[in-house]
PDB file of C-alpha atoms in Angstrom:
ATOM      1  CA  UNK A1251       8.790  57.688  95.050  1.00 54.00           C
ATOM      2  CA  UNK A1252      11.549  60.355  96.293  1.00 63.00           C
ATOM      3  CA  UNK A1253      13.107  59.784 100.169  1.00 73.00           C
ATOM      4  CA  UNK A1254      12.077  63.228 101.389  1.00 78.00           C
ATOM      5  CA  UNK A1255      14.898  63.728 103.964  1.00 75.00           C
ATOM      6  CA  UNK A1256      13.876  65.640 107.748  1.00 82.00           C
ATOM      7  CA  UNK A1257      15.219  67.149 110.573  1.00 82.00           C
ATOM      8  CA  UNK A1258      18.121  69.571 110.089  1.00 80.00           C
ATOM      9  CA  UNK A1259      20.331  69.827 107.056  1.00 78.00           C
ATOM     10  CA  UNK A1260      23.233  67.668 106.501  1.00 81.00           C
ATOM     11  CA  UNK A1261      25.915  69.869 106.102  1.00 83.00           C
ATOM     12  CA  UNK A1262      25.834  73.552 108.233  1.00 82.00           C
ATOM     13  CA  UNK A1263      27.854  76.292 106.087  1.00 81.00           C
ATOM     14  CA  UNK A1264      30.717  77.497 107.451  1.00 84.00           C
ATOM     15  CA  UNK A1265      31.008  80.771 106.009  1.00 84.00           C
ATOM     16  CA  UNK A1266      27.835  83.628 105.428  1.00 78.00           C
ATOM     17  CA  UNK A1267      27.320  83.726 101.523  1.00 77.00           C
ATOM     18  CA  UNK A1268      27.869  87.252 100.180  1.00 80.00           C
ATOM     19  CA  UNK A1269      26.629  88.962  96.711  1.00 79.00           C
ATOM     20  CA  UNK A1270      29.459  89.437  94.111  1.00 76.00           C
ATOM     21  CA  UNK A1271      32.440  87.967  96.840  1.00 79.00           C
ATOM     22  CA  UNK A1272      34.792  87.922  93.871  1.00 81.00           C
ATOM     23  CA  UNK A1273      33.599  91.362  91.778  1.00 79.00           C
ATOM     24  CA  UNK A1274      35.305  94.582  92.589  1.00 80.00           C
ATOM     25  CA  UNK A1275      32.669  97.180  93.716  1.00 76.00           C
ATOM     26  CA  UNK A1276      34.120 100.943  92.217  1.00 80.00           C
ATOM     27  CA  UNK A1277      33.577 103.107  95.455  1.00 81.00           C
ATOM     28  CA  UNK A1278      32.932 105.825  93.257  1.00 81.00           C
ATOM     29  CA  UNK A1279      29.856 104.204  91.876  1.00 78.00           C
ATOM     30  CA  UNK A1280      26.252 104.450  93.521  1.00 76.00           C
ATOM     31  CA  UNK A1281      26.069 101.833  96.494  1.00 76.00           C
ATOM     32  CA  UNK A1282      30.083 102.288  97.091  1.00 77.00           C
ATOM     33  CA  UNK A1283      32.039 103.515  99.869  1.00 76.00           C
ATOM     34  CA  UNK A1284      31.814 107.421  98.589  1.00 81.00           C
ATOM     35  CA  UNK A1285      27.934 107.249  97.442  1.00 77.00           C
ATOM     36  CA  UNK A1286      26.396 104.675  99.699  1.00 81.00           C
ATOM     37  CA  UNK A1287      22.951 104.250  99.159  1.00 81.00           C
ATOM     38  CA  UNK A1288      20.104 106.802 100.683  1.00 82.00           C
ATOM     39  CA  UNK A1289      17.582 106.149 103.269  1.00 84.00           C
ATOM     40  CA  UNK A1290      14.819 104.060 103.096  1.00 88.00           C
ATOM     41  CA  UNK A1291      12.074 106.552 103.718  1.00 88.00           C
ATOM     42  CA  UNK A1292       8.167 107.319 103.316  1.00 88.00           C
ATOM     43  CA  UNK A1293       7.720 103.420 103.502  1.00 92.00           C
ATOM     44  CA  UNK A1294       6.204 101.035 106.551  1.00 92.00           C
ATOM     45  CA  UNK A1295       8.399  99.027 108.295  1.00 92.00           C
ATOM     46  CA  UNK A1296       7.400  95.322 106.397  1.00 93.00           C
ATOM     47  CA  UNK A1297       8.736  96.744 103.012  1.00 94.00           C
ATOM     48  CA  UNK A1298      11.594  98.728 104.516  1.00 93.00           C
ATOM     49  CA  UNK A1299      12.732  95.452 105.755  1.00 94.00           C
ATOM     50  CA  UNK A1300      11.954  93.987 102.332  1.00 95.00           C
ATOM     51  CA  UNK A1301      14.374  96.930 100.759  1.00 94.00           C
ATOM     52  CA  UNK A1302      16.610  95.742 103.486  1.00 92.00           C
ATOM     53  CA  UNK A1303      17.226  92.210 102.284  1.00 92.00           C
ATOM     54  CA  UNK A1304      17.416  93.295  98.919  1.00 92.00           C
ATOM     55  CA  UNK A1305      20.686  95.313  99.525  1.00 89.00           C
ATOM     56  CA  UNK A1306      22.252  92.796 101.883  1.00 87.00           C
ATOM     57  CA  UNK A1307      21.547  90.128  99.192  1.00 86.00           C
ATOM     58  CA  UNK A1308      22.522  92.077  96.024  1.00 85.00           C
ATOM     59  CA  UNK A1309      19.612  91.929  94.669  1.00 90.00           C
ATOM     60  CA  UNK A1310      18.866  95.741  94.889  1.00 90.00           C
ATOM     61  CA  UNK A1311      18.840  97.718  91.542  1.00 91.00           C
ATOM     62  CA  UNK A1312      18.427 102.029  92.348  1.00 89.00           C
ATOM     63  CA  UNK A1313      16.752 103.892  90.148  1.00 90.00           C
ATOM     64  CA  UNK A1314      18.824 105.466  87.105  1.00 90.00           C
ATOM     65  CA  UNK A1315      15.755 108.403  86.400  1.00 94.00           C
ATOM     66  CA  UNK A1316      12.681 108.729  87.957  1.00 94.00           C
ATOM     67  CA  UNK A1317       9.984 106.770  87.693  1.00 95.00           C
ATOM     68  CA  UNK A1318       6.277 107.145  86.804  1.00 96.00           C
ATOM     69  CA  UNK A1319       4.046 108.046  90.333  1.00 95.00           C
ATOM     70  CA  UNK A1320       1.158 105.803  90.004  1.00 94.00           C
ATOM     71  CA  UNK A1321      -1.670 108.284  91.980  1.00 93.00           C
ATOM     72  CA  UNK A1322      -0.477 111.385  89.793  1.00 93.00           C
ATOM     73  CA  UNK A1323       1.099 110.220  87.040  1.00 93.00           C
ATOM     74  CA  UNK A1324       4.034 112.730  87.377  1.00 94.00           C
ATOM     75  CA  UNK A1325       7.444 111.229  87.224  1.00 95.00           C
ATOM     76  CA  UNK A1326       8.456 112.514  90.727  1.00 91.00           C
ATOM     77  CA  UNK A1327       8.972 108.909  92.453  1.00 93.00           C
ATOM     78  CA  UNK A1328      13.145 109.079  93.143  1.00 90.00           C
ATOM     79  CA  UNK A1329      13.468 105.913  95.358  1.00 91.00           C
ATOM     80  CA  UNK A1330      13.774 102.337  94.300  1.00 93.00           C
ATOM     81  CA  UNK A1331      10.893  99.638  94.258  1.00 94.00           C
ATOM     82  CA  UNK A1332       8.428 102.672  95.498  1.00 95.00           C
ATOM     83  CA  UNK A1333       4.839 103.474  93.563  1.00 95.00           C
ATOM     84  CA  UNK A1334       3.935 106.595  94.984  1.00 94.00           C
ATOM     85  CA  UNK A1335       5.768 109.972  94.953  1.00 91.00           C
ATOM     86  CA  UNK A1336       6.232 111.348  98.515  1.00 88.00           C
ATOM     87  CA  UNK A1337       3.484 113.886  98.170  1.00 88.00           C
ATOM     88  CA  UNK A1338       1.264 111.415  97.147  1.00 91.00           C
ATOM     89  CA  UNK A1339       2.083 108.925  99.811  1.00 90.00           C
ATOM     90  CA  UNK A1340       1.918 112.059 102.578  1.00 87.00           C
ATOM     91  CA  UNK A1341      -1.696 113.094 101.082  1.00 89.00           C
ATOM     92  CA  UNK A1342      -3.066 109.901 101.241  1.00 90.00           C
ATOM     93  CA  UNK A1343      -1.068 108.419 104.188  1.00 89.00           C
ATOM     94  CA  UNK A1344      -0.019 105.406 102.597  1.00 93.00           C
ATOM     95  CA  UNK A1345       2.940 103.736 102.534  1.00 93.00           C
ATOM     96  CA  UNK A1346       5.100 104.225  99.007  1.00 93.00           C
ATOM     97  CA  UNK A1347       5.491 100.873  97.927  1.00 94.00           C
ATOM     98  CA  UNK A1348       2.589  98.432  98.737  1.00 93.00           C
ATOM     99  CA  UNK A1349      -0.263 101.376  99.116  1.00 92.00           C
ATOM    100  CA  UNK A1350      -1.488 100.185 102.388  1.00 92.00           C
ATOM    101  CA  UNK A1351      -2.571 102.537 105.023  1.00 90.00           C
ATOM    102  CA  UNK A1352      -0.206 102.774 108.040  1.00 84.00           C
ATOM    103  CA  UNK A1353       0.060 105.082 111.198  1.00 81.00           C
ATOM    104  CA  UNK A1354       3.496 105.174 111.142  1.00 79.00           C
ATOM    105  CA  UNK A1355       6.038 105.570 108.332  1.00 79.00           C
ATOM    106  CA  UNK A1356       9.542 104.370 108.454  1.00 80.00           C
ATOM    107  CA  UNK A1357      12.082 107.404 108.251  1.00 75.00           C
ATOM    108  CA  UNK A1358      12.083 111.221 108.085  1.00 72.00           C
ATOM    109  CA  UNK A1359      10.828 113.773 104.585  1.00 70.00           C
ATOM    110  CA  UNK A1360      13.420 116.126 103.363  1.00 69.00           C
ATOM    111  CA  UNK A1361      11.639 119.174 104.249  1.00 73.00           C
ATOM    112  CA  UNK A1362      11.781 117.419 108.221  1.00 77.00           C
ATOM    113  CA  UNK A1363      15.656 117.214 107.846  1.00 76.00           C
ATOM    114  CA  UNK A1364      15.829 120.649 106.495  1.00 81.00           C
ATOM    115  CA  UNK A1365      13.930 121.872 108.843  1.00 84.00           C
ATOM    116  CA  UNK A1366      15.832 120.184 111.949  1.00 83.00           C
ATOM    117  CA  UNK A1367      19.200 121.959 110.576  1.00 83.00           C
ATOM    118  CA  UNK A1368      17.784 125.093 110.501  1.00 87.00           C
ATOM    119  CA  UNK A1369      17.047 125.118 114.352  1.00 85.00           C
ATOM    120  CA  UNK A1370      20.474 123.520 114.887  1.00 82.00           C
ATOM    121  CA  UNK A1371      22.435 126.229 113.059  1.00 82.00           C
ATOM    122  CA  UNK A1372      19.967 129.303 115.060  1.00 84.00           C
ATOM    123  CA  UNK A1373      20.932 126.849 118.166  1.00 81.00           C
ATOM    124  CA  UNK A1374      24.167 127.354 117.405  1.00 81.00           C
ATOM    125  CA  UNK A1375      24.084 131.069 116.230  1.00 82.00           C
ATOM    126  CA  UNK A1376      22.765 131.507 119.736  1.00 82.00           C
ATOM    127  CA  UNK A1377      24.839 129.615 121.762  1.00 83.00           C
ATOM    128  CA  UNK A1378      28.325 130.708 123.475  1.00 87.00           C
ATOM    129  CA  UNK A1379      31.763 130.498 121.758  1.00 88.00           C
ATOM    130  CA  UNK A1380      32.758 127.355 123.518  1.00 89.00           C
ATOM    131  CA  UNK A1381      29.286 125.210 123.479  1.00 86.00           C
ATOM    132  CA  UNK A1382      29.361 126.198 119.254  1.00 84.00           C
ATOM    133  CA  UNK A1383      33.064 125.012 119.179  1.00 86.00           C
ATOM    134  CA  UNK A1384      32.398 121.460 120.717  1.00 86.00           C
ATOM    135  CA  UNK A1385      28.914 121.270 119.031  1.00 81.00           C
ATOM    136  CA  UNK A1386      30.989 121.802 115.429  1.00 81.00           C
ATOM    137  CA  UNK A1387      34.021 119.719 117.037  1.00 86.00           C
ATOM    138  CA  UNK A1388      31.242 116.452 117.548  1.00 83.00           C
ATOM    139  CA  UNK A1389      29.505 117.263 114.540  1.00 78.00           C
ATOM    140  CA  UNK A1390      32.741 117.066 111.834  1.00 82.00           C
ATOM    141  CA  UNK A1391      34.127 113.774 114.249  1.00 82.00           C
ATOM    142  CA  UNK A1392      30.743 112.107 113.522  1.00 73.00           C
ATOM    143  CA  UNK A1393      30.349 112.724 109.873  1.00 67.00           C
ATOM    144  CA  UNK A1394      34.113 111.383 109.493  1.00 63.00           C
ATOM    145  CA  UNK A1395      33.478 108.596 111.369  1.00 61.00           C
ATOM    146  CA  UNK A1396      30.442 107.457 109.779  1.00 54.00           C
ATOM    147  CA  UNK A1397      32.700 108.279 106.252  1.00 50.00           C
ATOM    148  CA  UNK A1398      34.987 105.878 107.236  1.00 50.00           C
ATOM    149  CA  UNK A1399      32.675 103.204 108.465  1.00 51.00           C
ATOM    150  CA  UNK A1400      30.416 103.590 105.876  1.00 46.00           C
ATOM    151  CA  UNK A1401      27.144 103.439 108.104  1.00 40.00           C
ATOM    152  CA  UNK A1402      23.954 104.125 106.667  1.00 41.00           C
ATOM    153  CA  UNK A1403      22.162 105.560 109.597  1.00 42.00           C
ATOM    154  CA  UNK A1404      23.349 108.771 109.138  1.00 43.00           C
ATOM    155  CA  UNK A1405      20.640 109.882 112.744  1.00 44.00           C
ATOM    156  CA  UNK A1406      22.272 110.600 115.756  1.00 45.00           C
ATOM    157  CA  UNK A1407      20.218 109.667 118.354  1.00 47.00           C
ATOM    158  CA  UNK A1408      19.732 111.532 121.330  1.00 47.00           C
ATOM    159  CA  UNK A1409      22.128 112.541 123.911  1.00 48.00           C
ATOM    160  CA  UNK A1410      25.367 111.459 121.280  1.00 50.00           C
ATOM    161  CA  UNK A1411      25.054 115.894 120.454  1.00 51.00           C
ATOM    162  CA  UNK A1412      22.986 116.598 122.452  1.00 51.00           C
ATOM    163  CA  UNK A1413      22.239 115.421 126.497  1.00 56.00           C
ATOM    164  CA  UNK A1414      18.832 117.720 126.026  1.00 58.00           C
ATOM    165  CA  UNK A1415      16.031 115.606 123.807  1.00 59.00           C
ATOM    166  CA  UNK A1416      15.157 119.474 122.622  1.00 62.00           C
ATOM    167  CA  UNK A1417      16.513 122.348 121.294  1.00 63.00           C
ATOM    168  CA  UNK A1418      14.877 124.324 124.201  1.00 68.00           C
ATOM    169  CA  UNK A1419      15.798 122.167 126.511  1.00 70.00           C
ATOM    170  CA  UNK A1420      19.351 122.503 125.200  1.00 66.00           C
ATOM    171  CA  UNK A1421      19.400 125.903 125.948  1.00 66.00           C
ATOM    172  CA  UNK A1422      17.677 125.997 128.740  1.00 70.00           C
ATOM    173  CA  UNK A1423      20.168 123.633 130.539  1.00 66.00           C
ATOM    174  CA  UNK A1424      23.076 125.366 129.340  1.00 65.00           C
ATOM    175  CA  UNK A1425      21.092 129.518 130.565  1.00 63.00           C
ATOM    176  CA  UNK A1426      21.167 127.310 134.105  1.00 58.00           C
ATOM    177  CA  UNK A1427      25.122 126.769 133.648  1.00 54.00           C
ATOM    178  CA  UNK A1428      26.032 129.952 133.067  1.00 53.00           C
ATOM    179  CA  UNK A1429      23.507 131.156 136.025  1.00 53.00           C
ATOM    180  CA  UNK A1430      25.486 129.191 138.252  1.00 53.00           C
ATOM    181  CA  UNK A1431      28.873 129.987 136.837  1.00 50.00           C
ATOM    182  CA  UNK A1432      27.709 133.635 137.363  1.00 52.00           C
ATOM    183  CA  UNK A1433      26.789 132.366 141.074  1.00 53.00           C
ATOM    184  CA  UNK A1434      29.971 130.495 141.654  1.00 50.00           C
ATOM    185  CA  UNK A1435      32.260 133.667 140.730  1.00 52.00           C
ATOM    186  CA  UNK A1436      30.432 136.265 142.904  1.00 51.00           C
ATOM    187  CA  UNK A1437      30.815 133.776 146.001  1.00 54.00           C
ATOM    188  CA  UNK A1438      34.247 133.484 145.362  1.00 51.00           C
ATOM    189  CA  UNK A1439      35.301 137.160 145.421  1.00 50.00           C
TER     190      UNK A1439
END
């Protein structure tokens, strides 16, 4: 009969173990500094965080061509370890890779993020010469930070651009600034 040993473990590692320490990863090369990975998206949040592990452990393999959708049978499925195309998994509001039902789905559609920098750029279009030059100034200093830190959020949250939650709000706050700039300069003369 085998001593089956409790309590904690006998020896704590010192160092975190990494996937492929000694391997050289070519940034060029999908998962590399220049083409990091894409978002996890159309998902719920247990497999997301099963994706997750999978790229912080090495054990994530993307897809070279699309795969097979498994409702429609169209090869239109473009993410890794997903069963569903997103039109599929949209109709039916399931999640992608397990086909459960959920409420909520982890991350945004294409058409969403399309649709968002549409009403930035008419924002912009619309705004005065110095708000568009410090919205474009904090726009190019975030997407060269996040190149050089590699990050793969690629959101900005609220109130990093913008201190308004809204688009209208945005320009509502700023049609109050220039009210009282207009204010401000009449009193003065």
């Amino acid at each position: 009969m085998s001593s089956v040993r409790k309590g904690p473990p006998k020896h704590q590692n010192k160092v975190a173990w990494k996937p492929n320490a000694g391997v050289k990863i070519n940034e060029t090369e999908v998962g590399g500094k220049f083409r990091p990975f894409s978002d996890i998206t159309g998902v719920c949040l247990r497999c997301k965080d099963q994706i997750e592990w999978k790229r912080k452990y090495g054990k994530y393999k993307p897809l070279t061509e699309p795969a097979k959708c498994q409702k429609c049978s169209k090869r239109n499925v473009r993410q890794a370890y997903h069963n569903l195309c997103t039109g599929c998994a949209k109709e039916h509001n399931v999640c992608a890779k397990c086909s459960c039902r959920v409420g909520q789905l982890v991350g945004r559609d294409v058409s969403e993020v399309e649709a968002e920098k549409k009403a930035l750029e008419e924002a912009i279009k619309n705004a005065r010469e110095r708000d568009r030059r410090s919205l474009l100034r904090a726009m190019n200093k975030g997407k060269s930070q996040s190149s050089e830190k590699n990050l793969t959020q690629n959101d900005m949250k609220v109130g990093e651009l913008f201190t308004a939650s809204s688009l209208e709000e945005y320009v509502e706050v700023n049609r109050d600034d220039e009210d009282d700039d207009n204010e401000d300069q009449l009193q003065v003369i």
